[in-house]
XYZ file of N, CA and C in Angstrom:
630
model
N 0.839 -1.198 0.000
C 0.000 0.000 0.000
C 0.872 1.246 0.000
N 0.257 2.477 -0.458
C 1.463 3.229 -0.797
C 1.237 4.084 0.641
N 2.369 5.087 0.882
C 2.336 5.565 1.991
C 1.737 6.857 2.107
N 0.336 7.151 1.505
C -0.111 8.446 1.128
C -0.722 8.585 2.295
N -1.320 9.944 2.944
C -1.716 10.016 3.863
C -3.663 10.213 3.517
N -4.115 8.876 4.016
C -5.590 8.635 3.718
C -6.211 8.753 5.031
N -6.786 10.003 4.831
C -8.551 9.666 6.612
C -9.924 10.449 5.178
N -10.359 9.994 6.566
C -11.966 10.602 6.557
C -12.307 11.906 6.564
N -12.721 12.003 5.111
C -13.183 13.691 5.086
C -14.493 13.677 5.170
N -15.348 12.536 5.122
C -16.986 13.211 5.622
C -17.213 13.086 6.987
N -17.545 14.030 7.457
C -17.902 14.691 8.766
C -18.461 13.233 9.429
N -18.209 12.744 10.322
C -19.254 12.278 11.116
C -19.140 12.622 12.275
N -19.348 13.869 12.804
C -19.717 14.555 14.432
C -21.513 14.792 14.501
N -22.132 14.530 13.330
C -23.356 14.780 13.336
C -23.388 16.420 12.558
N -22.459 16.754 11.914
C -22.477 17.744 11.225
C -23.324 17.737 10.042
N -24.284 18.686 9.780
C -25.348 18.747 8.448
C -24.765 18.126 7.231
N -25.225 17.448 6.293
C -24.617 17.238 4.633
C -26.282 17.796 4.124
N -25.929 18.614 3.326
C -26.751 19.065 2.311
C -26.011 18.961 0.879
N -27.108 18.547 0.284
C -26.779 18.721 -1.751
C -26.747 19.805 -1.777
N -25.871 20.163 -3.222
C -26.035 21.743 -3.949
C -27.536 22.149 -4.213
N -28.434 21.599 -4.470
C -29.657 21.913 -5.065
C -30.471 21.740 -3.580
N -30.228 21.358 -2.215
C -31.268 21.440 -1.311
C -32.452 22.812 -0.986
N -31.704 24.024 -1.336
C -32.247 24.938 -1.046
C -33.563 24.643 -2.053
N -33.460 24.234 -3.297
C -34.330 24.752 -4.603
C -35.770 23.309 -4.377
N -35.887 22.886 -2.773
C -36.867 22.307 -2.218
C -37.361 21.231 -3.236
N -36.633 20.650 -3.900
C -37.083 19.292 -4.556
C -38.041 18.052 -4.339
N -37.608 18.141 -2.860
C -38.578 16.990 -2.503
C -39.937 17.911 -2.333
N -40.215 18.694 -2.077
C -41.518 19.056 -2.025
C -42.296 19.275 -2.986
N -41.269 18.989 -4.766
C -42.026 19.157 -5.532
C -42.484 17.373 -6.266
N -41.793 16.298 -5.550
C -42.175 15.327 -5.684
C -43.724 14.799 -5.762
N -44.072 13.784 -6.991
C -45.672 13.495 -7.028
C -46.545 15.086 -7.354
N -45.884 15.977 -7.606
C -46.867 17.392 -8.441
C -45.959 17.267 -9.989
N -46.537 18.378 -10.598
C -46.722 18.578 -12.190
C -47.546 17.434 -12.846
N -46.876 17.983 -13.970
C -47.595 16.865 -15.016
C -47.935 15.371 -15.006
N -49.010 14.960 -14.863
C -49.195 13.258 -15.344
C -48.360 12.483 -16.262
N -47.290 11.493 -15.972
C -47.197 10.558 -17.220
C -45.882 11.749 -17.860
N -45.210 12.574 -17.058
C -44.209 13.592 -17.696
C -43.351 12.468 -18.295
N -43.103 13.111 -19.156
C -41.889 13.148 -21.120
C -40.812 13.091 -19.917
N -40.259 13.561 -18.921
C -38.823 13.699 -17.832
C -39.024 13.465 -16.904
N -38.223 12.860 -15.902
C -38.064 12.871 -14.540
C -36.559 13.307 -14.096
N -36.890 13.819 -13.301
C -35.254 14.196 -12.884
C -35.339 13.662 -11.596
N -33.770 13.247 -10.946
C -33.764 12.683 -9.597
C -32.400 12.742 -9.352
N -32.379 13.713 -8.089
C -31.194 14.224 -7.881
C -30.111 12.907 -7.267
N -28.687 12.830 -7.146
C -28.064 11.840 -6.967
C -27.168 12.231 -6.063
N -27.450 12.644 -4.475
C -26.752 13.290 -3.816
C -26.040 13.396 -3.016
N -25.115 13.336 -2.707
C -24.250 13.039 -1.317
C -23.166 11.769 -1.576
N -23.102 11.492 -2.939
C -22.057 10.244 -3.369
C -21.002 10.473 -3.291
N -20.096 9.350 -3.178
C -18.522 9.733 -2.871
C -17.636 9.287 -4.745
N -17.082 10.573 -4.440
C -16.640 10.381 -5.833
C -15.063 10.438 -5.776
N -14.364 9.966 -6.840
C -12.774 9.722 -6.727
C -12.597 9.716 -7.753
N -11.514 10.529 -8.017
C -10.645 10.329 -9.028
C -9.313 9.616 -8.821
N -9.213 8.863 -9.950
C -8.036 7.422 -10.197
C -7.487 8.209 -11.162
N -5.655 8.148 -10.416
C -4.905 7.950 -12.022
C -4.056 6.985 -12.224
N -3.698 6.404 -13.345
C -2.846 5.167 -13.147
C -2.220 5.199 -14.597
N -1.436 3.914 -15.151
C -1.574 3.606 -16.299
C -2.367 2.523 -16.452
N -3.264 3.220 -17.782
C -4.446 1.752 -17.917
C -3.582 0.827 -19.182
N -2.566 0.806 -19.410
C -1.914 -0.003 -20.056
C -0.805 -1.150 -19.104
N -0.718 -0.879 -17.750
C -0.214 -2.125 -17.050
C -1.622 -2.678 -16.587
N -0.987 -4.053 -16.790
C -2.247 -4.977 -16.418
C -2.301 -5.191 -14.584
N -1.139 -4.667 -14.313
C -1.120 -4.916 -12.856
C -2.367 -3.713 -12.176
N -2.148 -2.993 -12.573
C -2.994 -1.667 -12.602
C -4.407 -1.957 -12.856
N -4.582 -2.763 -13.716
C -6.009 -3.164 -14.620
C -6.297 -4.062 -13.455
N -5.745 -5.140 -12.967
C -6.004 -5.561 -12.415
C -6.184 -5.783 -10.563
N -5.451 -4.405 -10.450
C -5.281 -4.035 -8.902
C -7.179 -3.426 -8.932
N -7.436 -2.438 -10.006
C -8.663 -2.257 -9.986
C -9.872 -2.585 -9.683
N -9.434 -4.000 -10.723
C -10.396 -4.962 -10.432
C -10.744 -5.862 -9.264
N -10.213 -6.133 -8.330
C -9.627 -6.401 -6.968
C -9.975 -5.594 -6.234
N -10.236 -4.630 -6.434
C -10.534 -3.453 -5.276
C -12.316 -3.398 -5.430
N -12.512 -2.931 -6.551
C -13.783 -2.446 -7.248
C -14.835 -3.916 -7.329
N -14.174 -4.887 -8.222
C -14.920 -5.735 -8.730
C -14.899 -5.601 -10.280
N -14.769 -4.600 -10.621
C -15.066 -4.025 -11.781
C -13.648 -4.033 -13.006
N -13.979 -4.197 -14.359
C -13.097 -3.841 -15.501
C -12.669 -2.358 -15.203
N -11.565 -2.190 -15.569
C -11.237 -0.949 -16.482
C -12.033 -0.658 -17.653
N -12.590 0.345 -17.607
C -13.518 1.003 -18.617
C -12.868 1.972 -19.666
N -12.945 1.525 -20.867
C -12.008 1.758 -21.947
C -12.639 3.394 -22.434
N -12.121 4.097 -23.777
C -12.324 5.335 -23.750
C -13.898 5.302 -23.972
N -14.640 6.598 -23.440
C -15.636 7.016 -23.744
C -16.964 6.132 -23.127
N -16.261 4.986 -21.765
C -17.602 3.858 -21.644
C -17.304 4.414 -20.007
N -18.487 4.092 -19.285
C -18.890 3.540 -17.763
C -19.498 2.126 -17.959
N -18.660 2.210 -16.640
C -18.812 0.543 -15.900
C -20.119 0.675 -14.574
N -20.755 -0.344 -14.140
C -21.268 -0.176 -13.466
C -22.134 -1.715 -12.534
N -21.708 -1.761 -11.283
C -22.657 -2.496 -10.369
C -22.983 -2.061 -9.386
N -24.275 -2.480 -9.202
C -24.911 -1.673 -8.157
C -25.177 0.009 -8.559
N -24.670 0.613 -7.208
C -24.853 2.271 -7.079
C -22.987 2.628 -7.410
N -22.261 1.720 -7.735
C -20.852 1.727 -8.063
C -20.602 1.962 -9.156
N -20.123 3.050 -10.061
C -20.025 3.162 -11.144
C -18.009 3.655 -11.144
N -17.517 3.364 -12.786
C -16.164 3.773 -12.939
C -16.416 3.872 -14.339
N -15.763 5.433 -14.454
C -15.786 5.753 -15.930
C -14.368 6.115 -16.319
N -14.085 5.918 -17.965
C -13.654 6.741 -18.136
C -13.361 8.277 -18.320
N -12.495 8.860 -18.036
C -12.346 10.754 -17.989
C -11.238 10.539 -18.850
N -10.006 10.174 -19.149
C -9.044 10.314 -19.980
C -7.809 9.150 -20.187
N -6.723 9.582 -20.884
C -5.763 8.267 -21.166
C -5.427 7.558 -19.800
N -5.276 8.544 -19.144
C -4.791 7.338 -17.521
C -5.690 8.260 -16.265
N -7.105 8.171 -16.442
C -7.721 8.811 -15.645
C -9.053 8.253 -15.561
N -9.821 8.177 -14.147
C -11.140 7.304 -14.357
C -11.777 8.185 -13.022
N -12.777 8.300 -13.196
C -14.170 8.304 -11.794
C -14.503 7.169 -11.562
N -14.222 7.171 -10.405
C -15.552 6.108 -9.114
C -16.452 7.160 -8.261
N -17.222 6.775 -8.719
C -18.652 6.585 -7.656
C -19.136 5.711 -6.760
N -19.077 6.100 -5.535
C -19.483 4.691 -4.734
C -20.896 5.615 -3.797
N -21.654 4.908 -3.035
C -22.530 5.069 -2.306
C -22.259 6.155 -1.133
N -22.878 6.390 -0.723
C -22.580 7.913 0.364
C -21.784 7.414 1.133
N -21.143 7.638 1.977
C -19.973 7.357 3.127
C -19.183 6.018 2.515
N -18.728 5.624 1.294
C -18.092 4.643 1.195
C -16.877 5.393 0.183
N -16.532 6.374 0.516
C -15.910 6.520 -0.395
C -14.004 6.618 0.253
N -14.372 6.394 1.698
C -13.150 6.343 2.325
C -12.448 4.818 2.648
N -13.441 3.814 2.397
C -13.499 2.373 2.408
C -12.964 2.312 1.041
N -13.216 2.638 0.087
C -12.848 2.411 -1.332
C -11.644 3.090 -1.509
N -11.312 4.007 -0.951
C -10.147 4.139 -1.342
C -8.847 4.038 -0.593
N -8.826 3.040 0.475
C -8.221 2.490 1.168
C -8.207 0.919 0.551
N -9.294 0.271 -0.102
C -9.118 -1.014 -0.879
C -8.264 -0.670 -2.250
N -8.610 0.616 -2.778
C -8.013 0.288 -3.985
C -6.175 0.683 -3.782
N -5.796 1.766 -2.924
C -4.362 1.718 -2.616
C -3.842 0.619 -2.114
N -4.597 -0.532 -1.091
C -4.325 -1.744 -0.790
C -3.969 -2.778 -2.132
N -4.702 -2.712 -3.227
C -4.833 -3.550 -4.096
C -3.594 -2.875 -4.975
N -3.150 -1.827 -5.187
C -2.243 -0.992 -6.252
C -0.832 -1.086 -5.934
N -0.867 -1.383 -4.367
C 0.565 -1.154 -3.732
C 1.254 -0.417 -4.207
N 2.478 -0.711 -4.158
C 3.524 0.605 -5.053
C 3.429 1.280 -6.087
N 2.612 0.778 -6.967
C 1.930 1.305 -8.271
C 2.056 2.742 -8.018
N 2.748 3.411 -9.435
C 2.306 4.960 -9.579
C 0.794 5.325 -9.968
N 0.449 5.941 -8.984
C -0.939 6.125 -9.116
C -1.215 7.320 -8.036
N -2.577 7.878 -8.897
C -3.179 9.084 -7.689
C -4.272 8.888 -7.846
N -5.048 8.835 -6.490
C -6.692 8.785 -5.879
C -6.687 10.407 -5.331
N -7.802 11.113 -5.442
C -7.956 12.343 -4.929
C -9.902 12.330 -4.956
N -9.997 12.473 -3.627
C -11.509 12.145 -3.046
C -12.367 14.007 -3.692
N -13.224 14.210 -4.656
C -13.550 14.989 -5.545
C -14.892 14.620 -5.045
N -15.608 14.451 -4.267
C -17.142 14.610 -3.781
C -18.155 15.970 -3.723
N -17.157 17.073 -3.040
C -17.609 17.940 -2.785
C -17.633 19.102 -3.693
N -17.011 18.470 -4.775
C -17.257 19.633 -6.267
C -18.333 19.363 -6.871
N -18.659 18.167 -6.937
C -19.320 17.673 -8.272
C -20.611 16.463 -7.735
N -21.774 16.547 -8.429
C -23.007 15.362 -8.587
C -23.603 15.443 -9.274
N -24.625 14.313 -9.239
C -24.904 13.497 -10.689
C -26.709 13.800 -10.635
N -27.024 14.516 -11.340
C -28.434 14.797 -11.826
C -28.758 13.563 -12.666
N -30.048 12.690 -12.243
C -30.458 11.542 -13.110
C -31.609 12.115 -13.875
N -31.823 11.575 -15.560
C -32.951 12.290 -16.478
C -33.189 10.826 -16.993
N -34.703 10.569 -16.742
C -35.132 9.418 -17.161
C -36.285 9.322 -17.510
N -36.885 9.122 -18.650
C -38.335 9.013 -19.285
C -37.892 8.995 -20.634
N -39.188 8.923 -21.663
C -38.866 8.733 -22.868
C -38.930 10.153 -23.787
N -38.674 11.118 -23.097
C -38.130 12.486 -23.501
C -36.890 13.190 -23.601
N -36.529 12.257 -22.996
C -34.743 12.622 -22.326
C -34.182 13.280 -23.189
N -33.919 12.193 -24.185
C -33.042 12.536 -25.534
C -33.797 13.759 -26.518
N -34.771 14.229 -26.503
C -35.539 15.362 -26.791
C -34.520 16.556 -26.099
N -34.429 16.386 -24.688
C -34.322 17.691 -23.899
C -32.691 17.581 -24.117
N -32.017 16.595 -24.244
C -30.909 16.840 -24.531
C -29.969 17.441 -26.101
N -30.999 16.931 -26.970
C -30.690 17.515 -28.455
C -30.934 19.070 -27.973
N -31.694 19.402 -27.424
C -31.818 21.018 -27.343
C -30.576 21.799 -26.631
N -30.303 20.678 -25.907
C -29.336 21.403 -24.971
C -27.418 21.152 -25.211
N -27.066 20.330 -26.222
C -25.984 20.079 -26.281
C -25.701 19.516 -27.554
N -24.329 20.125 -28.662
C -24.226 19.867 -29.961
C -23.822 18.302 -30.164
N -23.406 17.487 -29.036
C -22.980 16.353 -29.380
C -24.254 15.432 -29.712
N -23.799 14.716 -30.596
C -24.665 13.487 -31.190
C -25.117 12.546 -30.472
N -26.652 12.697 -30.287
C -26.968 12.184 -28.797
C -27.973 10.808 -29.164
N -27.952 10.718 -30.957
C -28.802 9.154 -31.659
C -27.655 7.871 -31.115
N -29.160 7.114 -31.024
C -28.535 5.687 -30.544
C -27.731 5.283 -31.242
N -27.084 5.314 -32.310
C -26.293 5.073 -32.758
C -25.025 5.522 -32.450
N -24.869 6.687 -32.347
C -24.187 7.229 -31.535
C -23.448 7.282 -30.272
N -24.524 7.213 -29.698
C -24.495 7.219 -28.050
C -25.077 6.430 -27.393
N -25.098 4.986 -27.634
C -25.565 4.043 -27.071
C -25.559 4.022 -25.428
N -26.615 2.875 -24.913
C -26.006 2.889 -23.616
C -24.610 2.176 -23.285
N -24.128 2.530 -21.975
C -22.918 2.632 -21.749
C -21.705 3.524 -21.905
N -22.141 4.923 -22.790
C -21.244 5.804 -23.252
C -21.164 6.876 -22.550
N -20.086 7.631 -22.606
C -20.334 8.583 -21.274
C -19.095 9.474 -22.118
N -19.689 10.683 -21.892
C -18.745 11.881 -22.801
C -18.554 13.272 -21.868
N -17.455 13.750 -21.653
C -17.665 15.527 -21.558
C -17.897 16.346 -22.589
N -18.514 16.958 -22.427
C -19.441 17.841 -23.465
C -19.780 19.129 -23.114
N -20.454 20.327 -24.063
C -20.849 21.707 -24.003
C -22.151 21.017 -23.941
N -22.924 21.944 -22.579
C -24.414 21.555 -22.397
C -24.531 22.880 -21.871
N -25.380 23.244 -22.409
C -26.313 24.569 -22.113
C -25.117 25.449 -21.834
N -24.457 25.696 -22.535
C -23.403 26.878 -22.917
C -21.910 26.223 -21.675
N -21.995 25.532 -20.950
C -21.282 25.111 -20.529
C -20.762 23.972 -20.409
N -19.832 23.309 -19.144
C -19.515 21.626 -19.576
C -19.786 20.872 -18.362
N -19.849 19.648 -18.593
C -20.475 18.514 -17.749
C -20.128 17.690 -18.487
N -20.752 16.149 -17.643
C -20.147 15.152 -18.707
C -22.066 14.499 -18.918
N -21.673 13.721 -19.788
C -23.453 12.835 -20.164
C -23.074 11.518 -20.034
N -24.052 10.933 -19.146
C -23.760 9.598 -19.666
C -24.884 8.293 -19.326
N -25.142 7.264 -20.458
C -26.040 7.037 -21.082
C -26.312 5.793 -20.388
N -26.890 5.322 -19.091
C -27.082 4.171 -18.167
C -27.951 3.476 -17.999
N -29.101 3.499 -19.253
C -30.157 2.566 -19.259
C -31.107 3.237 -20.887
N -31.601 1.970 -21.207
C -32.248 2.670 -22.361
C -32.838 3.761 -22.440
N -33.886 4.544 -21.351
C -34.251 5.870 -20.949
C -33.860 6.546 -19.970
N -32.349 6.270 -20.026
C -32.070 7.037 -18.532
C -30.949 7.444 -18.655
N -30.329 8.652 -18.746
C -29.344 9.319 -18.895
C -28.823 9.843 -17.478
N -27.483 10.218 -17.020
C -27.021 11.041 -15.626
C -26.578 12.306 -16.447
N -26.075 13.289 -15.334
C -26.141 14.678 -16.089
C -24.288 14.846 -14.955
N -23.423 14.668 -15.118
C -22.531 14.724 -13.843
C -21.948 16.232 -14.360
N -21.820 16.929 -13.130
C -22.494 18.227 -13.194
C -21.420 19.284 -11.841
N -20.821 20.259 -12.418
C -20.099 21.114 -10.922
C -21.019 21.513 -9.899
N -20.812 21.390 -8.742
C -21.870 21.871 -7.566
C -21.913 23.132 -8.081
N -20.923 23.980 -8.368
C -21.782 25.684 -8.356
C -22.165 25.593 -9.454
N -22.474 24.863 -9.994
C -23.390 25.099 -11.870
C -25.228 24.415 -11.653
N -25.494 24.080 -10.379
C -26.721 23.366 -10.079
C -27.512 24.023 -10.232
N -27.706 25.346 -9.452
C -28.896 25.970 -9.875
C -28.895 26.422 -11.722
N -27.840 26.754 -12.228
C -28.232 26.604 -13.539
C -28.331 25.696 -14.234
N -28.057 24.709 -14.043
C -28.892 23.510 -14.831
C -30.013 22.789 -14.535
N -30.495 23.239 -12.975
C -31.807 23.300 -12.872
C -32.794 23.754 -13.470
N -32.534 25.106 -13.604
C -33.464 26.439 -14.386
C -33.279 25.990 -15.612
N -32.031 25.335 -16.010
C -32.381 25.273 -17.638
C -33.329 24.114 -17.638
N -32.889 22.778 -17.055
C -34.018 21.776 -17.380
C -35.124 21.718 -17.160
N -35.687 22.875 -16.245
C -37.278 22.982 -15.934
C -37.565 23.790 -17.121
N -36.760 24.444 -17.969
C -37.484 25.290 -19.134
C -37.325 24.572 -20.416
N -35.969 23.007 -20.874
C -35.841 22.815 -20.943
C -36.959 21.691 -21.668
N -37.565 21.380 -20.404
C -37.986 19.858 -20.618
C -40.250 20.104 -20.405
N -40.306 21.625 -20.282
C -41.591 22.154 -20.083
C -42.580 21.538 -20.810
N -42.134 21.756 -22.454
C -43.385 21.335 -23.378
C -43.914 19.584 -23.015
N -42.625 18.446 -22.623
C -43.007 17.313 -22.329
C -43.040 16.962 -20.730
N -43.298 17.765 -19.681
C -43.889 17.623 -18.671
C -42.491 17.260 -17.628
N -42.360 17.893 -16.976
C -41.269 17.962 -15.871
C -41.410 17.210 -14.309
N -41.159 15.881 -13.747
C -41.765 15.345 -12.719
C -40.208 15.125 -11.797
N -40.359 14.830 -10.415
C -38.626 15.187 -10.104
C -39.279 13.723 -9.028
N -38.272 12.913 -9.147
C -38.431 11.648 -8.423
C -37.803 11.981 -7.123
N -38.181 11.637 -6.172
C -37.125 11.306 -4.197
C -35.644 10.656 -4.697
């Protein structure tokens, strides 16, 4: 294991965790609007996120991963995923994990266990960034409006996951079930990609899941 210095950065003294978007009262708009809405949005909040760097060309590496995670190395432009555990690619020797709320200090104590001396960097990235979920059979509607990349199944099948210009700015997209897209997204960019997707996604009915 390498000798980096790893603790616990989520609070547990009983200190508040709020999402970026808590103020903009979401759950209270749960079960109102439209019947049968073209969108659902459902916020994804409080996940522990990490960034991996390694080389994804040693297999020791590929495989320290896998050992830790469970999971493949996810080649350019794909996410991996079991469970609420997801690992994507971000670049030539660079990946996101997502793991479940408070597991993100467990995970990254397995995967330096599994990497040992390996050149590699983990850097715990939770508190910048979360994952807006868009799921109904409108999705891909509200997203052609909102971003120049090529968003036909052909294209962008599931499993693909891209950074991209969305609504004048960047985020990444990525494509995790036949109608269900994530939106992974900077905490200070929430309220504007809120406001855009409620204006966004209006004409086919806007519903926001718990």
């Amino acid at each position: 294991m390498t000798t980096a210095n790893v603790y616990q950065q989520r609070p547990t003294t009983g200190a508040k965790a709020e999402s970026s978007l808590h103020h903009a009262g979401l759950q209270s708009l749960v079960g109102k609007g439209r019947k049968n809405a073209g969108v659902t949005v459902r916020e994804k909040k409080l996940l522990g996120h990490l960034t991996i760097r390694g080389d994804g060309h040693n297999p020791a590496f590929a495989e320290g991963v896998h050992k830790a995670l469970g999971l493949e190395l996810p080649v350019a432009l794909t996410v991996v995923a079991k469970g609420e555990t997801s690992l994507q690619w971000m670049g030539p020797d660079e990946w996101l994990l997502i793991v479940p709320s408070g597991e993100e200090f467990a995970a990254e104590k397995k995967l330096r266990e599994a990497l040992g001396d390996l050149h590699i960097s983990i850097v715990n990235v939770s508190g910048g960034q979360q994952i807006l979920e868009l799921s109904g059979p409108k999705v891909r509607e509200v997203l052609m409006k909102s971003t120049s990349y090529d968003v036909h199944p052909n294209n962008f099948p599931v499993g693909k996951a891209v950074g991209t210009v969305f609504a004048k700015s960047q985020l990444v997209i990525r494509h995790t079930a036949e109608d269900t897209w994530e939106l992974l997204i900077r905490r200070s960019f929430s309220d504007y990609w809120w406001l855009w997707l409620q204006d966004a996604a209006a004409e086919y009915g806007l519903s926001v899941q718990a």
